[in-house]
Coordinates of C-alpha atoms and ligand atoms in Angstrom, one line a residue:
X13 CA -9.3 -23.5 -1.6
X14 CA -6.5 -26.3 -2.4
X15 CA -5.2 -25.3 0.9
X16 CA -8.0 -25.7 2.9
X17 CA -8.4 -29.2 1.6
X18 CA -4.6 -29.8 2.3
X19 CA -5.3 -28.8 5.6
X20 CA -8.8 -31.2 6.1
X21 CA -6.4 -34.0 4.8
X22 CA -3.6 -33.2 7.4
X23 CA -6.4 -33.4 10.3
X24 CA -8.3 -36.4 9.1
X25 CA -4.6 -38.2 8.8
X26 CA -3.3 -37.1 11.9
X27 CA -4.1 -38.8 15.4
X28 CA -3.0 -36.0 17.6
X29 CA -3.8 -32.2 16.6
X30 CA -3.5 -29.5 18.7
X31 CA -4.5 -25.9 18.0
X32 CA -2.3 -22.3 19.1
X33 CA -4.1 -19.5 18.8
X34 CA -3.4 -15.9 19.6
X35 CA -5.5 -12.5 19.6
X36 CA -6.7 -13.0 16.1
X37 CA -8.9 -15.7 17.2
X38 CA -10.7 -13.1 19.2
X39 CA -10.8 -10.2 17.0
X40 CA -13.0 -12.3 14.9
X41 CA -16.0 -12.1 17.7
X42 CA -15.1 -8.2 17.9
X43 CA -12.4 -8.3 20.5
X44 CA -10.0 -5.5 19.9
X45 CA -6.3 -6.5 20.0
X46 CA -4.8 -4.2 22.6
X47 CA -1.8 -4.6 21.0
X48 CA -2.9 -3.3 17.5
X49 CA -1.5 0.0 16.3
X50 CA -5.1 1.4 17.3
X51 CA -4.9 -0.3 20.9
X52 CA -1.6 0.9 21.3
X53 CA -3.2 4.7 20.3
X54 CA -6.0 4.7 22.5
X55 CA -4.1 3.4 25.3
X56 CA -1.7 6.5 25.1
X57 CA -4.3 9.0 24.6
X58 CA -6.7 8.3 27.3
X59 CA -4.7 6.5 30.0
X60 CA -1.3 8.1 29.3
X61 CA 0.5 4.6 29.2
X62 CA 1.1 2.0 26.6
X63 CA -0.6 -1.2 27.0
X64 CA 2.4 -3.0 28.3
X65 CA 2.4 -0.6 31.3
X66 CA -1.0 -0.5 32.1
X67 CA -1.6 -4.3 32.1
X68 CA 2.0 -4.5 33.9
X69 CA 2.3 -6.0 37.8
X70 CA 4.0 -3.0 38.8
X71 CA 1.1 -0.5 37.5
X72 CA -1.3 -2.8 39.2
X73 CA 0.6 -2.4 42.7
X74 CA 1.3 1.3 42.1
X75 CA -2.0 2.7 40.5
X76 CA -4.9 -0.3 41.2
X77 CA -6.9 2.5 40.2
X78 CA -5.6 3.2 36.7
X79 CA -5.2 -0.7 35.9
X80 CA -8.8 -1.4 36.9
X81 CA -10.0 1.4 34.9
X82 CA -8.0 0.4 31.5
X83 CA -8.8 -3.6 32.4
X84 CA -12.6 -3.0 32.8
X85 CA -12.7 -0.5 29.8
X86 CA -10.7 -2.6 27.5
X87 CA -10.0 -6.2 28.1
X88 CA -13.4 -7.3 29.2
X89 CA -15.7 -8.1 26.3
X90 CA -18.8 -9.8 28.5
X91 CA -21.0 -10.2 25.5
X92 CA -18.4 -11.3 23.0
X93 CA -19.7 -14.5 21.1
X94 CA -18.0 -17.3 19.7
X95 CA -16.8 -17.3 15.7
X96 CA -16.9 -19.6 13.3
X97 CA -13.0 -20.5 14.4
X98 CA -14.3 -21.1 18.2
X99 CA -17.2 -23.0 16.8
X100 CA -15.1 -25.3 13.9
X101 CA -12.6 -25.6 16.9
X102 CA -15.4 -26.9 19.2
X103 CA -16.6 -29.3 16.8
X104 CA -13.0 -30.9 15.6
X105 CA -12.7 -31.5 19.3
X106 CA -15.9 -33.2 19.8
X107 CA -15.5 -35.3 16.6
X108 CA -12.2 -36.7 18.3
X109 CA -10.0 -34.7 15.7
X110 CA -8.5 -32.2 18.1
X111 CA -6.8 -32.8 21.1
X112 CA -6.2 -29.5 22.7
X113 CA -6.4 -25.9 22.1
X114 CA -3.9 -23.5 23.7
X115 CA -4.9 -19.9 23.7
X116 CA -3.2 -16.8 24.3
X117 CA -6.3 -15.0 24.9
X118 CA -8.6 -14.4 28.4
X119 CA -12.2 -14.2 27.0
X120 CA -13.2 -17.8 27.3
X121 CA -14.7 -18.0 23.7
X122 CA -13.3 -21.5 23.2
X123 CA -15.3 -22.6 26.2
X124 CA -18.2 -20.7 25.1
X125 CA -18.3 -22.5 22.0
X126 CA -18.0 -26.0 23.9
X127 CA -14.3 -26.8 23.8
X128 CA -13.2 -29.0 27.1
X129 CA -9.2 -29.1 26.4
X130 CA -8.4 -25.4 26.6
X131 CA -5.0 -24.4 28.0
X132 CA -5.3 -20.8 29.0
X133 CA -1.6 -19.4 29.1
X134 CA -2.7 -16.0 30.2
X135 CA -5.1 -16.8 32.5
X136 CA -9.1 -16.2 32.0
X137 CA -10.9 -12.7 32.9
X138 CA -14.1 -14.8 33.6
X139 CA -11.9 -16.1 37.0
X140 CA -11.2 -13.5 39.8
X141 CA -9.6 -14.3 43.5
X142 CA -9.0 -12.4 46.6
X143 CA -5.6 -11.3 47.3
X144 CA -5.6 -11.6 50.8
X145 CA -8.0 -14.9 51.6
X146 CA -8.2 -16.2 48.1
X147 CA -11.9 -16.4 47.7
X148 CA -13.1 -16.6 44.0
X149 CA -15.6 -14.4 42.5
X150 CA -17.7 -13.9 39.0
X151 CA -16.6 -11.6 36.7
X152 CA -20.1 -9.8 37.3
X153 CA -19.1 -9.2 40.7
X154 CA -15.6 -7.1 40.0
X155 CA -18.1 -5.3 37.3
X156 CA -20.6 -4.0 39.6
X157 CA -19.1 -0.9 40.9
X158 CA -21.3 -1.6 44.5
X159 CA -18.7 -4.3 45.0
X160 CA -15.6 -1.9 44.6
X161 CA -13.9 1.0 46.5
X162 CA -14.7 4.3 44.9
X163 CA -16.5 2.5 42.2
X164 CA -13.5 0.7 40.0
X165 CA -11.2 -1.6 42.7
X166 CA -13.2 -4.6 43.2
X167 CA -13.3 -5.4 47.3
X168 CA -13.3 -8.7 48.9
X169 CA -16.9 -9.2 50.6
X170 CA -15.3 -11.7 53.1
X171 CA -12.0 -10.0 54.5
X172 CA -12.0 -6.4 52.5
X173 CA -9.2 -7.6 50.5
X174 CA -8.4 -6.6 46.7
X175 CA -9.8 -8.8 44.4
X176 CA -8.1 -9.3 41.1
X177 CA -8.3 -11.1 37.7
X178 CA -6.9 -14.5 37.5
X179 CA -4.9 -13.5 34.3
X180 CA -1.3 -12.8 34.0
X181 CA 0.1 -9.3 34.0
X182 CA 3.4 -8.0 32.3
X183 CA 6.0 -8.7 34.8
X184 CA 4.4 -12.0 36.0
X185 CA 5.3 -15.1 35.6
X186 CA 3.0 -17.8 33.7
X187 CA 1.1 -20.6 35.4
X188 CA 3.8 -23.3 35.7
X189 CA 1.0 -26.6 35.3
X190 CA -0.5 -24.4 32.2
X191 CA 2.9 -24.3 30.4
X192 CA 4.0 -28.1 31.3
X193 CA 0.8 -29.0 30.0
X194 CA 1.0 -26.9 27.0
X195 CA 4.7 -28.0 26.6
X196 CA 3.3 -31.6 26.3
X197 CA 0.6 -31.1 24.3
X198 CA 2.8 -29.2 21.7
X199 CA 5.5 -32.2 22.0
X200 CA 2.8 -34.8 21.7
X201 CA 1.1 -33.3 18.5
X202 CA 1.7 -35.0 15.1
X203 CA -0.2 -31.9 13.8
X204 CA 0.0 -28.3 14.9
X205 CA -2.2 -25.7 13.8
X206 CA -1.1 -22.3 14.9
X207 CA -3.8 -19.3 14.3
X208 CA -4.3 -15.8 14.6
X209 CA -1.2 -15.0 16.3
X210 CA 2.2 -13.5 14.8
X211 CA 4.1 -15.4 17.6
X212 CA 5.7 -12.3 18.0
X213 CA 4.0 -12.3 21.6
X214 CA 5.9 -14.2 24.8
X215 CA 5.9 -17.1 25.2
X216 CA 4.5 -18.4 22.0
X217 CA 7.7 -18.7 19.7
X218 CA 9.6 -20.6 22.5
X219 CA 6.7 -23.0 23.3
X220 CA 6.7 -24.1 19.6
X221 CA 10.0 -25.3 19.9
X222 CA 8.4 -28.3 21.5
X223 CA 6.9 -29.4 18.7
X224 CA 8.6 -32.4 17.1
X225 CA 5.8 -33.8 14.8
X226 CA 4.8 -34.0 11.3
X227 CA 3.1 -30.8 10.4
X228 CA 3.2 -27.5 11.1
X229 CA 0.1 -25.4 9.8
X230 CA -0.4 -21.8 10.0
X231 CA -3.4 -19.7 9.3
X232 CA -2.6 -15.8 9.7
X233 CA -3.5 -12.9 7.5
X234 CA 0.4 -11.5 7.7
X235 CA 3.4 -13.2 7.6
X236 CA 5.2 -14.7 11.0
X237 CA 8.4 -15.8 12.1
X238 CA 7.7 -19.9 11.9
X239 CA 6.0 -19.4 8.2
X240 CA 9.8 -20.9 6.8
X241 CA 9.5 -23.9 8.9
X242 CA 5.9 -24.7 8.2
X243 CA 4.3 -27.4 5.4
X244 CA 1.4 -25.0 4.8
X245 CA 0.7 -21.6 5.1
X246 CA -2.5 -20.0 5.0
X247 CA -3.1 -16.3 4.4
X248 CA -6.7 -16.0 5.6
X249 CA -8.5 -15.3 8.3
X250 CA -9.1 -18.1 10.5
X251 CA -12.7 -17.9 10.9
X252 CA -12.8 -17.9 7.1
X253 CA -10.1 -20.9 7.0
X254 CA -11.8 -23.1 9.2
X255 CA -15.4 -22.5 8.6
X256 CA -14.4 -23.3 4.7
X257 CA -12.6 -26.5 6.5
X258 CA -15.2 -28.0 8.1
X259 CA -17.5 -28.1 4.9
X260 CA -15.3 -30.4 3.8
X261 CA -15.0 -33.1 6.9
Ligands
ZN314 ZN1 -11.0 -11.9 51.0

């Protein structure tokens, strides 16, 4: 409780606060982390590959049907709802207490909760585009087997090209504009709250090096590589921690 109070104090004093979140922010909405132990096991058992391989640019090009089967069955959680963490962050932004949310998740739950300034490092599964003509499509479009070759590979109804999700696959570069905006947001932050990530996943740890502000706060159930440089470490679920904190503001 004292730690939650301390976090509330940090937020009240900061003129520029940024939240950086990982998979842990979404798991509390029931979205499984495909990098978790059970995620790794399931991918290997059901699809015969690691998640990294299944979500790689090379497999996408080589075996699009396998890619889309794994992607649709494991990375789309259309009915997931924002949890206490998403709701708290949206509320902080509304009150002028949070300047940006940076996320490694692709589920759009921050926007669903009402956050406006969201930097999606790995893209979003709510956006799709045709590789041939660039036309954009909805998530519903690619889910509907009627729009898909063999019921699985989405095809553009304008030109017949393949439609892909606007997400960053392994082996693909991040969007430059998003990376630049993220680096700037972190560099300008006075308070940086990092939650739901072990910071092991590229490019999280590297981007945090841009932080030159006053206080770094880590909220994660397990230890992270940045614990020692943090002013405050909260070993709790991100939803519980932020939910509790909102009661103090
Ligand atoms: Zn097209």
